[in-house]
Amino acid sequence: MKAVARLMKMTEVVKIDILNPDMGEISRAAKLIRAGEVIAFPTETVYGLGADAFNAAAVDKIFLAKGRPAHDPLIVHIASVDQLASVTVKIPDFVQRLGNHFWPGPLTLVVQRNPALPGNVTAELDTVAVRVPQHAVALALIKASQTAIAAPSANLFSGVSPTSAEHVFQDLNGRIPLILDGGSTTIGVESTVLDCTIWPPKVLRPGGISVEALRTFLGDVDVFQKNKDVVTFVKSPGMLDKHYSPSAHLYFCLSTLPEHYQPYFEQLIENKLRAGKKVGAIIVNEDEAWFASHFSSIEIISLGSILHLEQVASHLYAALREMDARGVDYILAHDFGGEGVGLAIRDRLMRAAFEVGCCEGG
Ligand code: AMP
Ligand code: MG
């Protein structure tokens, strides 16, 4: 009966001024966290779905609200480097230095788990992923809650992560009591996850802090590659982990070069339109003229300039959701290179993709 009642009630959305957060609203939200509830809040990467990391029953509610499988561990959010000691047992010197340098910010560090944390937070692993978000609302909420907050992205499992309170509401209305609305997130892709239980540390998921920045700081950093040979990987789209996916089928051209992706798109668009399907293309400003002169009946969303990958990243998830809202059957997108945040964009598009093409491209 209780679960049904939770689903019936509409989720409250409270606007918060991120420059000057209303501490009354923050403290009301913190009381919900302390009472074992799950609420959504903005971070600089994507919106998080948070619960008291030290309350196993509250953490269970995150998995329930998202439909997330229990084997997928959560990131624990803390308010400062000093709070690291509450979630881990051992803080290597380089972890302390990484925290001092990159926090608050979109870098998640995997460290030894403090056994005081309930096992469901980390999917029973003896390690825990932890970060300090760079967002006034997130930080104020964690401090006011006087605990650490376990939080995955505030979307339904395997879907596109939310970069606005509206996105969270679309996915989770009726499943959680409250969304703190801090407007659109700035970075727009998730944090970089760095395994610090080994040396050299290894990037498990590219994200808001670039591999280059980590290498400059640490000297030696590995990057996890599911398959070292990217061509074989691309030729076997079935091996891709399905994640971050819109409802429409995404065709991802793994090339940054217009001379590769334009003919690939052209052929696809002609085929799909001939079959009576609706097509959308996620492009950059520099390609607007080419698309406008070649196609009149497809949906186009420009993510910004190819010269500003931060802009592209911050608009990516909203564009994928908008294509679904426009009812397209197919979405086309291309690669933005493997440097800086381009690597995170590529990772997300690879996982979102129904098919990856142009493997001979650059
Ligand atoms: P999400 O919260 O959905 O944005 O994703 C959290 C990411 O952190 C996933 O890629 C997890 O696999 C990763 N993660 C969380 N905890 C751990 C851990 N203890 N060890 C390795 N990866 C982790
Ligand atoms: Mg997620």
mmCIF file of N, CA and C in Angstrom, residues 42-47 102 104-107 131-135 162-163 183-192 206-210 303 308-318 340-342 344-345 348:
data_model
loop_
_atom_site.group_PDB
_atom_site.id
_atom_site.type_symbol
_atom_site.label_atom_id
_atom_site.label_comp_id
_atom_site.label_asym_id
_atom_site.label_seq_id
_atom_site.Cartn_x
_atom_site.Cartn_y
_atom_site.Cartn_z
ATOM 1 N N PRO A 42 20.488 19.675 -7.968
ATOM 2 C CA PRO A 42 21.426 19.959 -9.063
ATOM 3 C C PRO A 42 22.872 19.819 -8.629
ATOM 4 N N THR A 43 23.714 19.375 -9.541
ATOM 5 C CA THR A 43 25.177 19.467 -9.363
ATOM 6 C C THR A 43 25.688 20.136 -10.636
ATOM 7 N N GLU A 44 26.988 20.359 -10.734
ATOM 8 C CA GLU A 44 27.513 20.989 -11.941
ATOM 9 C C GLU A 44 27.532 20.022 -13.127
ATOM 10 N N THR A 45 27.443 18.704 -12.873
ATOM 11 C CA THR A 45 27.483 17.731 -13.970
ATOM 12 C C THR A 45 26.072 17.448 -14.475
ATOM 13 N N VAL A 46 25.304 16.667 -13.696
ATOM 14 C CA VAL A 46 23.896 16.391 -14.012
ATOM 15 C C VAL A 46 23.139 16.427 -12.685
ATOM 16 N N TYR A 47 21.804 16.339 -12.742
ATOM 17 C CA TYR A 47 21.030 16.292 -11.489
ATOM 18 C C TYR A 47 21.252 14.949 -10.792
ATOM 19 N N PHE A 102 41.405 19.167 -7.214
ATOM 20 C CA PHE A 102 40.272 19.113 -8.163
ATOM 21 C C PHE A 102 38.906 19.294 -7.493
ATOM 22 N N PRO A 104 36.176 21.368 -4.958
ATOM 23 C CA PRO A 104 34.991 20.797 -5.566
ATOM 24 C C PRO A 104 35.126 20.741 -7.085
ATOM 25 N N GLY A 105 34.591 19.661 -7.676
ATOM 26 C CA GLY A 105 34.674 19.541 -9.127
ATOM 27 C C GLY A 105 34.265 18.158 -9.609
ATOM 28 N N PRO A 106 34.181 17.993 -10.962
ATOM 29 C CA PRO A 106 33.625 16.763 -11.542
ATOM 30 C C PRO A 106 34.619 15.601 -11.622
ATOM 31 N N LEU A 107 35.275 15.302 -10.509
ATOM 32 C CA LEU A 107 36.203 14.170 -10.438
ATOM 33 C C LEU A 107 35.785 13.273 -9.277
ATOM 34 N N ARG A 131 32.995 12.061 -4.324
ATOM 35 C CA ARG A 131 33.424 13.352 -4.867
ATOM 36 C C ARG A 131 32.784 14.511 -4.119
ATOM 37 N N VAL A 132 33.379 15.697 -4.278
ATOM 38 C CA VAL A 132 32.817 16.946 -3.752
ATOM 39 C C VAL A 132 32.295 17.734 -4.953
ATOM 40 N N PRO A 133 30.968 17.914 -5.078
ATOM 41 C CA PRO A 133 30.440 18.632 -6.239
ATOM 42 C C PRO A 133 30.687 20.131 -6.158
ATOM 43 N N GLN A 134 30.825 20.755 -7.336
ATOM 44 C CA GLN A 134 31.072 22.194 -7.360
ATOM 45 C C GLN A 134 29.758 22.910 -7.683
ATOM 46 N N HIS A 135 28.851 22.880 -6.734
ATOM 47 C CA HIS A 135 27.545 23.507 -6.952
ATOM 48 C C HIS A 135 27.022 23.986 -5.606
ATOM 49 N N PRO A 162 19.685 13.677 -16.601
ATOM 50 C CA PRO A 162 18.966 14.954 -16.606
ATOM 51 C C PRO A 162 19.892 16.138 -16.366
ATOM 52 N N THR A 163 19.743 17.168 -17.196
ATOM 53 C CA THR A 163 20.533 18.376 -16.990
ATOM 54 C C THR A 163 19.634 19.556 -16.586
ATOM 55 N N GLY A 183 18.061 25.266 -12.093
ATOM 56 C CA GLY A 183 18.274 25.593 -13.506
ATOM 57 C C GLY A 183 19.107 24.534 -14.207
ATOM 58 N N SER A 184 19.613 24.859 -15.380
ATOM 59 C CA SER A 184 20.390 23.884 -16.159
ATOM 60 C C SER A 184 21.776 23.703 -15.557
ATOM 61 N N THR A 185 22.269 22.473 -15.634
ATOM 62 C CA THR A 185 23.616 22.210 -15.120
ATOM 63 C C THR A 185 24.641 22.762 -16.114
ATOM 64 N N THR A 186 25.840 23.062 -15.656
ATOM 65 C CA THR A 186 26.796 23.734 -16.537
ATOM 66 C C THR A 186 27.657 22.761 -17.340
ATOM 67 N N ILE A 187 28.140 21.711 -16.717
ATOM 68 C CA ILE A 187 29.049 20.798 -17.434
ATOM 69 C C ILE A 187 28.277 19.848 -18.339
ATOM 70 N N GLY A 188 27.205 19.266 -17.808
ATOM 71 C CA GLY A 188 26.282 18.534 -18.665
ATOM 72 C C GLY A 188 26.620 17.088 -18.953
ATOM 73 N N VAL A 189 27.829 16.638 -18.633
ATOM 74 C CA VAL A 189 28.133 15.199 -18.650
ATOM 75 C C VAL A 189 28.641 14.832 -17.253
ATOM 76 N N GLU A 190 28.597 13.553 -16.929
ATOM 77 C CA GLU A 190 28.926 13.112 -15.587
ATOM 78 C C GLU A 190 30.409 13.309 -15.254
ATOM 79 N N SER A 191 30.725 13.077 -13.990
ATOM 80 C CA SER A 191 32.103 13.238 -13.510
ATOM 81 C C SER A 191 33.027 12.169 -14.103
ATOM 82 N N THR A 192 34.303 12.477 -14.113
ATOM 83 C CA THR A 192 35.336 11.497 -14.440
ATOM 84 C C THR A 192 35.489 10.576 -13.229
ATOM 85 N N PRO A 206 35.412 8.427 -18.560
ATOM 86 C CA PRO A 206 35.801 9.813 -18.836
ATOM 87 C C PRO A 206 34.660 10.754 -18.494
ATOM 88 N N GLY A 207 34.991 11.981 -18.115
ATOM 89 C CA GLY A 207 33.939 12.921 -17.713
ATOM 90 C C GLY A 207 34.439 14.342 -17.691
ATOM 91 N N GLY A 208 33.903 15.108 -16.742
ATOM 92 C CA GLY A 208 34.115 16.554 -16.701
ATOM 93 C C GLY A 208 35.549 17.012 -16.475
ATOM 94 N N ILE A 209 36.413 16.175 -15.875
ATOM 95 C CA ILE A 209 37.838 16.517 -15.754
ATOM 96 C C ILE A 209 38.590 15.675 -16.785
ATOM 97 N N SER A 210 39.386 16.342 -17.619
ATOM 98 C CA SER A 210 40.009 15.623 -18.740
ATOM 99 C C SER A 210 41.163 14.728 -18.273
ATOM 100 N N LEU A 303 24.488 21.914 -31.240
ATOM 101 C CA LEU A 303 24.980 21.890 -29.854
ATOM 102 C C LEU A 303 25.904 23.056 -29.539
ATOM 103 N N HIS A 308 34.149 24.851 -29.257
ATOM 104 C CA HIS A 308 33.857 24.954 -27.820
ATOM 105 C C HIS A 308 33.192 23.671 -27.329
ATOM 106 N N LEU A 309 34.022 22.662 -27.085
ATOM 107 C CA LEU A 309 33.467 21.356 -26.717
ATOM 108 C C LEU A 309 32.718 21.387 -25.399
ATOM 109 N N GLU A 310 33.064 22.327 -24.515
ATOM 110 C CA GLU A 310 32.333 22.449 -23.248
ATOM 111 C C GLU A 310 30.869 22.777 -23.528
ATOM 112 N N GLN A 311 30.649 23.644 -24.523
ATOM 113 C CA GLN A 311 29.296 24.009 -24.931
ATOM 114 C C GLN A 311 28.557 22.778 -25.477
ATOM 115 N N VAL A 312 29.267 22.046 -26.339
ATOM 116 C CA VAL A 312 28.683 20.845 -26.950
ATOM 117 C C VAL A 312 28.264 19.864 -25.849
ATOM 118 N N ALA A 313 29.171 19.631 -24.879
ATOM 119 C CA ALA A 313 28.877 18.691 -23.787
ATOM 120 C C ALA A 313 27.671 19.165 -22.976
ATOM 121 N N SER A 314 27.605 20.445 -22.702
ATOM 122 C CA SER A 314 26.548 20.922 -21.806
ATOM 123 C C SER A 314 25.174 20.847 -22.470
ATOM 124 N N HIS A 315 25.128 20.818 -23.814
ATOM 125 C CA HIS A 315 23.832 20.753 -24.502
ATOM 126 C C HIS A 315 23.451 19.350 -24.966
ATOM 127 N N LEU A 316 24.380 18.397 -24.832
ATOM 128 C CA LEU A 316 24.185 17.078 -25.447
ATOM 129 C C LEU A 316 22.933 16.346 -24.938
ATOM 130 N N TYR A 317 22.798 16.195 -23.620
ATOM 131 C CA TYR A 317 21.684 15.390 -23.098
ATOM 132 C C TYR A 317 20.334 16.048 -23.345
ATOM 133 N N ALA A 318 20.286 17.379 -23.241
ATOM 134 C CA ALA A 318 19.022 18.078 -23.518
ATOM 135 C C ALA A 318 18.623 17.852 -24.970
ATOM 136 N N GLY A 340 40.207 16.371 -24.225
ATOM 137 C CA GLY A 340 39.410 17.149 -23.279
ATOM 138 C C GLY A 340 38.092 16.452 -23.002
ATOM 139 N N VAL A 341 37.012 17.229 -22.971
ATOM 140 C CA VAL A 341 35.694 16.654 -22.676
ATOM 141 C C VAL A 341 35.161 15.868 -23.881
ATOM 142 N N GLY A 342 35.871 15.955 -25.029
ATOM 143 C CA GLY A 342 35.492 15.189 -26.216
ATOM 144 C C GLY A 342 35.464 13.691 -25.941
ATOM 145 N N ALA A 344 34.652 12.212 -23.109
ATOM 146 C CA ALA A 344 33.412 11.903 -22.379
ATOM 147 C C ALA A 344 32.223 11.920 -23.332
ATOM 148 N N ILE A 345 32.199 12.881 -24.250
ATOM 149 C CA ILE A 345 31.096 12.956 -25.225
ATOM 150 C C ILE A 345 31.091 11.673 -26.062
ATOM 151 N N ARG A 348 29.771 8.658 -24.081
ATOM 152 C CA ARG A 348 28.309 8.649 -23.904
ATOM 153 C C ARG A 348 27.593 8.317 -25.201
#
